[in-house]
Each structure stands twice: as structure tokens, then as C-alpha cells.
């Protein structure tokens, strides 16, 4: 078992990564301070892992465990669905000492975290991510929330879990597309701050796609360390943390335009990272080689490297104008600049290059 | 103008109290850091003060001000209505640097604060309370949120404003029942920690009911100081802060049972405080004189001192069982103990006295 410590003062917490961790009951149990827990999961994950998770929590016989099963998919990441968690909690008369446990992917983690942040103004929260995306992205950083018809992740809170438990065995049941989607975020850590990880990925892409346990553990651990370092330095996204959004501003536009759930998050981010890399190259900020290696690595994970067919430059412009990184009306982007592994967040770029990228990727 | 400083480290903020403050444009404006603001108010307050508030914000010509007018009443303190604020914010493309301004009573303050806490995971927030209740209760402490059909204030967040501006002139238009409702919370500060304030209220009840500006300013300032001291010592309600809920556990049961909005909050709290005092007396924790003075002072403000007709002991028991102060299944209450102005929070009481109080107040 590997442990990554996320250092946030009195809100610090450990991430446990390893095979078979869901069967080590005491690992989870020690982070549940009250006498009641609510496990939140979805229809896909429930038949696979809900029973094991509940058993782990109940093993010492002192914990009363409730469960709620939500529909599966980004299109259900809404206020309406999160309200079902609150309904269940109130019907079960769960008090302020209750622990909410998120069992599932990023959508379940984000919604359960938000539900925990707002239930009685805040109850304990634990994450048991079961997708690569959730292990390397949603499980570190405390961003929780839901989508709004007018924008992704627009309603939410910063809220930290008491621990994150990653049982790598749960990744064996993940659909191929979901696996690849998670790889997109791992590539991102390479691009924004960890060139050795990027190079390791170039050498180990096949092992990862074949779900080699050791390779998965290493990639997840390294990603969590990267994200934990960034978040510890800048918990509330003053500046540095925003670099974690490489490819996400373009990507969110794709997700919003396509309707949530048609493109997976990591797929949209992959195309978005290629657009950011393309724009960085047009600005003269990176070598052609860096752009090419980015495209090539993402393709090895079978991730999209172009915008969706039929999406227009105007759609990108319009949706990106309401991005959370917009400040005083000015769009800011995370762009690559310098050597592989170096990036900047800036609103100070030649907008002709932005337009040229939109033109190159749109039909 | 009086200023009360709420001391919460880097989330400290000032409360300005005085006559005509809404016309001092720079007072509000200095606390709005971005270029955009959203004023949230209701149908009752809008025709009275919205224009003045917007003018104050716009006076120097640098701020873009949007407004949203919600229906008026506790029954609209819901997730559905708070979503209208987010709709408006997203339709107006308000960014993360925006300031939400709550103009109205406690319901508007609580909902706007919650809307600000969750919009893009947190934007700036200012309160301009226009009821006595909001000035002495909701404007200090950072509790924000909405009701759920199964419980009052069950969904929410702790979120601090950047400033609170109390223009006492706005209290002149307040209906008599609303005025009295606010007095209930002022009496509470006397009962839980400030016997001199209680005695001052006994001497000045008529002046307050006649809306004497000087008396109102003093009572509000003293209440804000009391609440600010408690909140500074215990921001997240570990223990001391819970004493602010004297009468509220019984009172919430009354509100829940009657349907939100039929009894005003302060009316329910008044009856609840009498029930808490009655129980404290039965426990032998206070003298009969303290109970009698409590009833008598509340009656001078024309506040109810009995439970609603027809409400049963079982209804109290059942609703109080889901109170936020319940820990590990055990009901905890704020009760008076000792001299006037002294209280405790405890789950350690003879339940026969609890039952006797329910029996005495229920039909």
C-alpha cells in the first residue's frame, strides 16, 4: 500500500493506494468518527462494490450504515440529484456527526462532497474512488459541486475529505473508454509540471492500457503527489492551482456544447489539451516537438485530439466567456510555455493565435 | 454611526449601524472589490429600498449592478428559490469576482449567503439587513442556508460577509409583528449572557416598540456585540455558539409543525424560550422569578408565550429528534441555569422534566 499525504493544515488527509484495500476494514473505519454513515454510489457501481464497502464499514458492529444509489452519468450531476442524498439523510435522521462516503467515479465524488459540505452546514466525508479519473483528479483538492444547465461545476464548495481510499482492484471493471479518460488527466500532470512522468508514460502507455496493477499504482500515486503539491500550495485557486486546468477551458466548452455525458470529461480534456498546445505553439511558446509528443501520447491512449465535428468557433468563444477563470471580463488560459512540463496561466496572449486555433479545430 | 467588528481572523468584517447609511455610497462601495454586483431582494423590500441600494453601489460609475427579486416569506427559503439566484447570475455571466448583496430580512440574507457560498464555489457577499431579526441574528455568524421539507436550515454553509450595513431608517417600515419577532432574539442575548441588557430591555421595551431610533441602535449594537463575541470564540458551533439557540429547538419544532411562515421565527423562539425556561425551572436550575420575568418581558413585546393550539407532545418529540444539536442520537438542549443571564448546553437532564414541560404546553 502507498500513502500520499495531502498537506492542508488541520484539514490534511491521507490517500491510501493499493490492491485489496476495500477488504481492510479498519483502514476505512478509523476515519469514521460518529456512529452513522451514508454510502452514496450509483447504479453501475452498486452491484460491483457497494456490499463490500458497507461490510468494511460495518465489520466491527458499531456503525449504522445507510446507502443511497443514484443514476449513473455526468447528466445526473445536478442539484436535483444531490437533493436525493439530502432526502435520504433527513429521512434517515442522520445527524451532524454522520460520515458521507462517496463510492464511485468523479461525479459521485463531486456530488457526495457537495452534499456533505451543505448537509447541516457540513458533515464528515470520505472518498472511495472507483475510476482512474476520480483517483487522480477528484480525490485530491476538495473541489465539490454540481453542474447547472448554463455551466459546468458552477454550483459547489471547497470541502476536504477525511481520507481517500483507492483500491486498484476496482479499476479492473472499468470500461476501456473510462480508463482512457482518466489517462488524460495523468498526461496533464506530465505537461504542466512533471516531464519525467510524461516520459514514463511514453514508455508505459501499453502497460497502463493493459491495466497492469503496478503501472496503475505508480501512475496514480505520482498524479496524486503532483496534485497534492499544487493544492497544498494554493488551496483556493489563487494562481498555481489554476494550472491544473490545462485543456479544461476548451474541454468544458466541448462538454457544455455536446451536452454533459456524451464526451467523457477526460476525452474533452484531451482534445482541449491539444488545442492549448496548438495555441501555445502558434504563440511561439513551445517547440513543435512538444506539440507532436502531446498529440502522439494522447493517441496511444485512444483519446480524441480534435474538437467534436460540427462545433463552431463561436460556440467555443461563447461558452468560454463564462469560464470561472474569467476575471473582469478577460479570458485567462493555461498554456504551455518553455520546455516540456512548463506552463503559465495568463490572459496576456495574442488573441489572433486563439482565433487561429479555433479556426484550425472547428469546421 | 456605530461600528461592531466581528473578529474572525482573515474573515473578520465590520457591522455599520446608524441612520441614513444607505445614502452614504462609499460605505458600501469600498467593500465591493470586483466590477460587478448582484443585489438579491424580495417583492416586499424591492419597492422600498432596492433603488437606493443600487444607486449607492452605482454612484461612482464603475460598478455593473444586476438585481434579482425573489418572492417574500419563509416558505420560499428553498433550494428551488436559491436556484433562481444562480440562474440570474449565470444568465448575466457573473464571474468569480462578483459581489452578492443581500437586501432584506433573514430569509434573504440566509439564501443570498448560501447562493454566494456555492456560486462558482464562493463569491463575495455583503448584507444589508432590513428587519430587526436580520440585524441582530442573521447578520452575524456566517450561517447561511435554506430549509428542506423535512427540516429547517438543513442545507447550508458557514460563509462570512465582507461587511454588514444596517440603516436603522429601514426599520421604520417594518410591520409590527416583524418588529416584535426581532425583539425575541434581543431578549435571548439577555437570557444567555447579558443580564444588564435584559434589565435595560425591561426599562426600554416601550421605546423599542415605538421604534425610537436611539433605543433601536443601542439594542442592535449590544446584540451584535454579544453575538460577535460568541461567534469569534466558536465559529463552527463546537459548544459555546450553540447557546445562541436558546429556545430554538422547541421553536424549530413549532415552525416545522405549523408550516414555515405561519409563525414568525422570533415568535416561535419566544414560545420556545418560555418552554426552555419552564423546563429549567422544573429541573431546579433557575428561580421562579427568572421564569416570570422572561414571560413578562416577552409579553410586553406582544410575543407568544405558549405553544400553538393543537400541537402535541409527540410532534415536539418527533421533530426535535432530528435537530442539528442531536449527537449520537441524544437530544441536547440549551437551558437556563444559575442567575439571570446564565445558561448551559446539555444532554444531561432528567427527561421527566422535559416531558412535564411538553405536557404543560401541549393540549
PDB file of N, CA and C in Angstrom, chain A residues 182-234:
ATOM      1  N   UNK A 182      -9.366   8.713 -17.812  1.00  0.00           N
ATOM      2  CA  UNK A 182      -8.521   9.008 -16.651  1.00  0.00           C
ATOM      3  C   UNK A 182      -7.072   9.275 -17.045  1.00  0.00           C
ATOM      4  N   UNK A 183      -6.591   8.547 -18.063  1.00  0.00           N
ATOM      5  CA  UNK A 183      -5.204   8.740 -18.515  1.00  0.00           C
ATOM      6  C   UNK A 183      -4.965  10.174 -18.976  1.00  0.00           C
ATOM      7  N   UNK A 184      -6.010  10.789 -19.482  1.00  0.00           N
ATOM      8  CA  UNK A 184      -5.898  12.157 -19.962  1.00  0.00           C
ATOM      9  C   UNK A 184      -5.411  13.091 -18.855  1.00  0.00           C
ATOM     10  N   UNK A 185      -5.950  12.917 -17.655  1.00  0.00           N
ATOM     11  CA  UNK A 185      -5.528  13.773 -16.530  1.00  0.00           C
ATOM     12  C   UNK A 185      -4.100  13.437 -16.092  1.00  0.00           C
ATOM     13  N   UNK A 186      -3.714  12.170 -16.217  1.00  0.00           N
ATOM     14  CA  UNK A 186      -2.346  11.799 -15.838  1.00  0.00           C
ATOM     15  C   UNK A 186      -1.348  12.455 -16.799  1.00  0.00           C
ATOM     16  N   UNK A 187      -1.676  12.422 -18.083  1.00  0.00           N
ATOM     17  CA  UNK A 187      -0.845  13.109 -19.080  1.00  0.00           C
ATOM     18  C   UNK A 187      -0.734  14.596 -18.714  1.00  0.00           C
ATOM     19  N   UNK A 188      -1.830  15.156 -18.251  1.00  0.00           N
ATOM     20  CA  UNK A 188      -1.845  16.582 -17.888  1.00  0.00           C
ATOM     21  C   UNK A 188      -0.777  16.914 -16.848  1.00  0.00           C
ATOM     22  N   UNK A 189      -0.646  16.060 -15.807  1.00  0.00           N
ATOM     23  CA  UNK A 189       0.383  16.335 -14.786  1.00  0.00           C
ATOM     24  C   UNK A 189       1.772  16.359 -15.414  1.00  0.00           C
ATOM     25  N   UNK A 190       1.990  15.462 -16.365  1.00  0.00           N
ATOM     26  CA  UNK A 190       3.259  15.482 -17.091  1.00  0.00           C
ATOM     27  C   UNK A 190       3.465  16.809 -17.795  1.00  0.00           C
ATOM     28  N   UNK A 191       2.419  17.292 -18.456  1.00  0.00           N
ATOM     29  CA  UNK A 191       2.553  18.507 -19.265  1.00  0.00           C
ATOM     30  C   UNK A 191       2.716  19.768 -18.430  1.00  0.00           C
ATOM     31  N   UNK A 192       2.050  19.839 -17.275  1.00  0.00           N
ATOM     32  CA  UNK A 192       2.106  21.108 -16.529  1.00  0.00           C
ATOM     33  C   UNK A 192       3.283  21.202 -15.565  1.00  0.00           C
ATOM     34  N   UNK A 193       3.845  20.026 -15.123  1.00  0.00           N
ATOM     35  CA  UNK A 193       4.900  20.173 -14.105  1.00  0.00           C
ATOM     36  C   UNK A 193       5.794  18.969 -13.909  1.00  0.00           C
ATOM     37  N   UNK A 194       5.600  17.894 -14.680  1.00  0.00           N
ATOM     38  CA  UNK A 194       6.335  16.674 -14.358  1.00  0.00           C
ATOM     39  C   UNK A 194       6.788  15.960 -15.639  1.00  0.00           C
ATOM     40  N   UNK A 195       7.809  16.526 -16.286  1.00  0.00           N
ATOM     41  CA  UNK A 195       8.307  15.951 -17.537  1.00  0.00           C
ATOM     42  C   UNK A 195       8.746  14.492 -17.371  1.00  0.00           C
ATOM     43  N   UNK A 196       9.391  14.117 -16.236  1.00  0.00           N
ATOM     44  CA  UNK A 196       9.762  12.696 -16.079  1.00  0.00           C
ATOM     45  C   UNK A 196       8.529  11.779 -16.099  1.00  0.00           C
ATOM     46  N   UNK A 197       7.405  12.224 -15.528  1.00  0.00           N
ATOM     47  CA  UNK A 197       6.180  11.427 -15.585  1.00  0.00           C
ATOM     48  C   UNK A 197       5.721  11.294 -17.039  1.00  0.00           C
ATOM     49  N   UNK A 198       5.782  12.387 -17.788  1.00  0.00           N
ATOM     50  CA  UNK A 198       5.381  12.339 -19.199  1.00  0.00           C
ATOM     51  C   UNK A 198       6.220  11.303 -19.945  1.00  0.00           C
ATOM     52  N   UNK A 199       7.521  11.312 -19.673  1.00  0.00           N
ATOM     53  CA  UNK A 199       8.415  10.356 -20.345  1.00  0.00           C
ATOM     54  C   UNK A 199       8.130   8.918 -19.902  1.00  0.00           C
ATOM     55  N   UNK A 200       7.843   8.753 -18.627  1.00  0.00           N
ATOM     56  CA  UNK A 200       7.486   7.422 -18.111  1.00  0.00           C
ATOM     57  C   UNK A 200       6.210   6.932 -18.807  1.00  0.00           C
ATOM     58  N   UNK A 201       5.262   7.848 -19.016  1.00  0.00           N
ATOM     59  CA  UNK A 201       4.006   7.484 -19.689  1.00  0.00           C
ATOM     60  C   UNK A 201       4.278   7.055 -21.134  1.00  0.00           C
ATOM     61  N   UNK A 202       5.194   7.755 -21.803  1.00  0.00           N
ATOM     62  CA  UNK A 202       5.534   7.368 -23.179  1.00  0.00           C
ATOM     63  C   UNK A 202       6.071   5.931 -23.215  1.00  0.00           C
ATOM     64  N   UNK A 203       6.781   5.570 -22.137  1.00  0.00           N
ATOM     65  CA  UNK A 203       7.355   4.208 -22.098  1.00  0.00           C
ATOM     66  C   UNK A 203       6.373   3.161 -21.595  1.00  0.00           C
ATOM     67  N   UNK A 204       5.346   3.584 -20.829  1.00  0.00           N
ATOM     68  CA  UNK A 204       4.474   2.611 -20.171  1.00  0.00           C
ATOM     69  C   UNK A 204       3.004   2.694 -20.568  1.00  0.00           C
ATOM     70  N   UNK A 205       2.732   3.347 -21.677  1.00  0.00           N
ATOM     71  CA  UNK A 205       1.332   3.528 -22.098  1.00  0.00           C
ATOM     72  C   UNK A 205       0.643   2.171 -22.282  1.00  0.00           C
ATOM     73  N   UNK A 206       1.373   1.225 -22.880  1.00  0.00           N
ATOM     74  CA  UNK A 206       0.740  -0.077 -23.136  1.00  0.00           C
ATOM     75  C   UNK A 206       0.431  -0.824 -21.836  1.00  0.00           C
ATOM     76  N   UNK A 207       1.366  -0.781 -20.895  1.00  0.00           N
ATOM     77  CA  UNK A 207       1.125  -1.443 -19.603  1.00  0.00           C
ATOM     78  C   UNK A 207      -0.109  -0.856 -18.923  1.00  0.00           C
ATOM     79  N   UNK A 208      -0.247   0.457 -19.007  1.00  0.00           N
ATOM     80  CA  UNK A 208      -1.411   1.107 -18.388  1.00  0.00           C
ATOM     81  C   UNK A 208      -2.702   0.684 -19.080  1.00  0.00           C
ATOM     82  N   UNK A 209      -2.667   0.652 -20.407  1.00  0.00           N
ATOM     83  CA  UNK A 209      -3.877   0.265 -21.139  1.00  0.00           C
ATOM     84  C   UNK A 209      -4.223  -1.208 -20.873  1.00  0.00           C
ATOM     85  N   UNK A 210      -3.212  -2.010 -20.550  1.00  0.00           N
ATOM     86  CA  UNK A 210      -3.457  -3.409 -20.185  1.00  0.00           C
ATOM     87  C   UNK A 210      -3.770  -3.582 -18.694  1.00  0.00           C
ATOM     88  N   UNK A 211      -3.916  -2.468 -18.009  1.00  0.00           N
ATOM     89  CA  UNK A 211      -4.289  -2.442 -16.584  1.00  0.00           C
ATOM     90  C   UNK A 211      -3.300  -3.181 -15.694  1.00  0.00           C
ATOM     91  N   UNK A 212      -2.039  -3.083 -16.027  1.00  0.00           N
ATOM     92  CA  UNK A 212      -1.001  -3.645 -15.168  1.00  0.00           C
ATOM     93  C   UNK A 212      -1.079  -2.949 -13.798  1.00  0.00           C
ATOM     94  N   UNK A 213      -1.260  -3.757 -12.742  1.00  0.00           N
ATOM     95  CA  UNK A 213      -1.538  -3.196 -11.411  1.00  0.00           C
ATOM     96  C   UNK A 213      -0.415  -2.289 -10.930  1.00  0.00           C
ATOM     97  N   UNK A 214       0.821  -2.732 -11.169  1.00  0.00           N
ATOM     98  CA  UNK A 214       1.952  -1.953 -10.684  1.00  0.00           C
ATOM     99  C   UNK A 214       2.050  -0.603 -11.414  1.00  0.00           C
ATOM    100  N   UNK A 215       1.843  -0.662 -12.725  1.00  0.00           N
ATOM    101  CA  UNK A 215       1.897   0.581 -13.507  1.00  0.00           C
ATOM    102  C   UNK A 215       0.782   1.533 -13.088  1.00  0.00           C
ATOM    103  N   UNK A 216      -0.423   0.997 -12.887  1.00  0.00           N
ATOM    104  CA  UNK A 216      -1.547   1.846 -12.448  1.00  0.00           C
ATOM    105  C   UNK A 216      -1.258   2.503 -11.100  1.00  0.00           C
ATOM    106  N   UNK A 217      -0.751   1.704 -10.164  1.00  0.00           N
ATOM    107  CA  UNK A 217      -0.447   2.243  -8.830  1.00  0.00           C
ATOM    108  C   UNK A 217       0.563   3.381  -8.929  1.00  0.00           C
ATOM    109  N   UNK A 218       1.628   3.161  -9.748  1.00  0.00           N
ATOM    110  CA  UNK A 218       2.649   4.195  -9.875  1.00  0.00           C
ATOM    111  C   UNK A 218       2.072   5.477 -10.480  1.00  0.00           C
ATOM    112  N   UNK A 219       1.307   5.317 -11.558  1.00  0.00           N
ATOM    113  CA  UNK A 219       0.763   6.494 -12.256  1.00  0.00           C
ATOM    114  C   UNK A 219      -0.198   7.268 -11.351  1.00  0.00           C
ATOM    115  N   UNK A 220      -0.994   6.534 -10.595  1.00  0.00           N
ATOM    116  CA  UNK A 220      -1.957   7.183  -9.693  1.00  0.00           C
ATOM    117  C   UNK A 220      -1.241   7.894  -8.554  1.00  0.00           C
ATOM    118  N   UNK A 221      -0.271   7.187  -7.970  1.00  0.00           N
ATOM    119  CA  UNK A 221       0.475   7.773  -6.861  1.00  0.00           C
ATOM    120  C   UNK A 221       1.177   9.061  -7.287  1.00  0.00           C
ATOM    121  N   UNK A 222       1.855   8.977  -8.428  1.00  0.00           N
ATOM    122  CA  UNK A 222       2.594  10.131  -8.937  1.00  0.00           C
ATOM    123  C   UNK A 222       1.647  11.300  -9.243  1.00  0.00           C
ATOM    124  N   UNK A 223       0.481  10.976  -9.785  1.00  0.00           N
ATOM    125  CA  UNK A 223      -0.506  12.027 -10.084  1.00  0.00           C
ATOM    126  C   UNK A 223      -1.027  12.668  -8.808  1.00  0.00           C
ATOM    127  N   UNK A 224      -1.333  11.833  -7.822  1.00  0.00           N
ATOM    128  CA  UNK A 224      -1.839  12.368  -6.545  1.00  0.00           C
ATOM    129  C   UNK A 224      -0.798  13.259  -5.876  1.00  0.00           C
ATOM    130  N   UNK A 225       0.478  12.837  -5.939  1.00  0.00           N
ATOM    131  CA  UNK A 225       1.540  13.659  -5.351  1.00  0.00           C
ATOM    132  C   UNK A 225       1.600  15.015  -6.052  1.00  0.00           C
ATOM    133  N   UNK A 226       1.558  14.971  -7.380  1.00  0.00           N
ATOM    134  CA  UNK A 226       1.576  16.231  -8.130  1.00  0.00           C
ATOM    135  C   UNK A 226       0.420  17.128  -7.737  1.00  0.00           C
ATOM    136  N   UNK A 227      -0.781  16.570  -7.724  1.00  0.00           N
ATOM    137  CA  UNK A 227      -1.938  17.404  -7.417  1.00  0.00           C
ATOM    138  C   UNK A 227      -1.896  17.888  -5.974  1.00  0.00           C
ATOM    139  N   UNK A 228      -1.477  16.985  -5.066  1.00  0.00           N
ATOM    140  CA  UNK A 228      -1.417  17.365  -3.651  1.00  0.00           C
ATOM    141  C   UNK A 228      -0.441  18.524  -3.440  1.00  0.00           C
ATOM    142  N   UNK A 229       0.710  18.490  -4.143  1.00  0.00           N
ATOM    143  CA  UNK A 229       1.681  19.583  -4.010  1.00  0.00           C
ATOM    144  C   UNK A 229       1.087  20.908  -4.484  1.00  0.00           C
ATOM    145  N   UNK A 230       0.394  20.857  -5.602  1.00  0.00           N
ATOM    146  CA  UNK A 230      -0.196  22.082  -6.154  1.00  0.00           C
ATOM    147  C   UNK A 230      -1.280  22.616  -5.226  1.00  0.00           C
ATOM    148  N   UNK A 231      -2.148  21.722  -4.753  1.00  0.00           N
ATOM    149  CA  UNK A 231      -3.271  22.139  -3.918  1.00  0.00           C
ATOM    150  C   UNK A 231      -2.780  22.651  -2.560  1.00  0.00           C
ATOM    151  N   UNK A 232      -1.739  21.990  -2.011  1.00  0.00           N
ATOM    152  CA  UNK A 232      -1.207  22.436  -0.719  1.00  0.00           C
ATOM    153  C   UNK A 232      -0.662  23.856  -0.833  1.00  0.00           C
ATOM    154  N   UNK A 233      -0.093  24.165  -1.998  1.00  0.00           N
ATOM    155  CA  UNK A 233       0.489  25.493  -2.186  1.00  0.00           C
ATOM    156  C   UNK A 233      -0.587  26.544  -2.455  1.00  0.00           C
ATOM    157  N   UNK A 234      -1.742  26.122  -2.908  1.00  0.00           N
ATOM    158  CA  UNK A 234      -2.750  27.088  -3.366  1.00  0.00           C
ATOM    159  C   UNK A 234      -4.124  26.444  -3.303  1.00  0.00           C
TER     160      UNK A 234
END
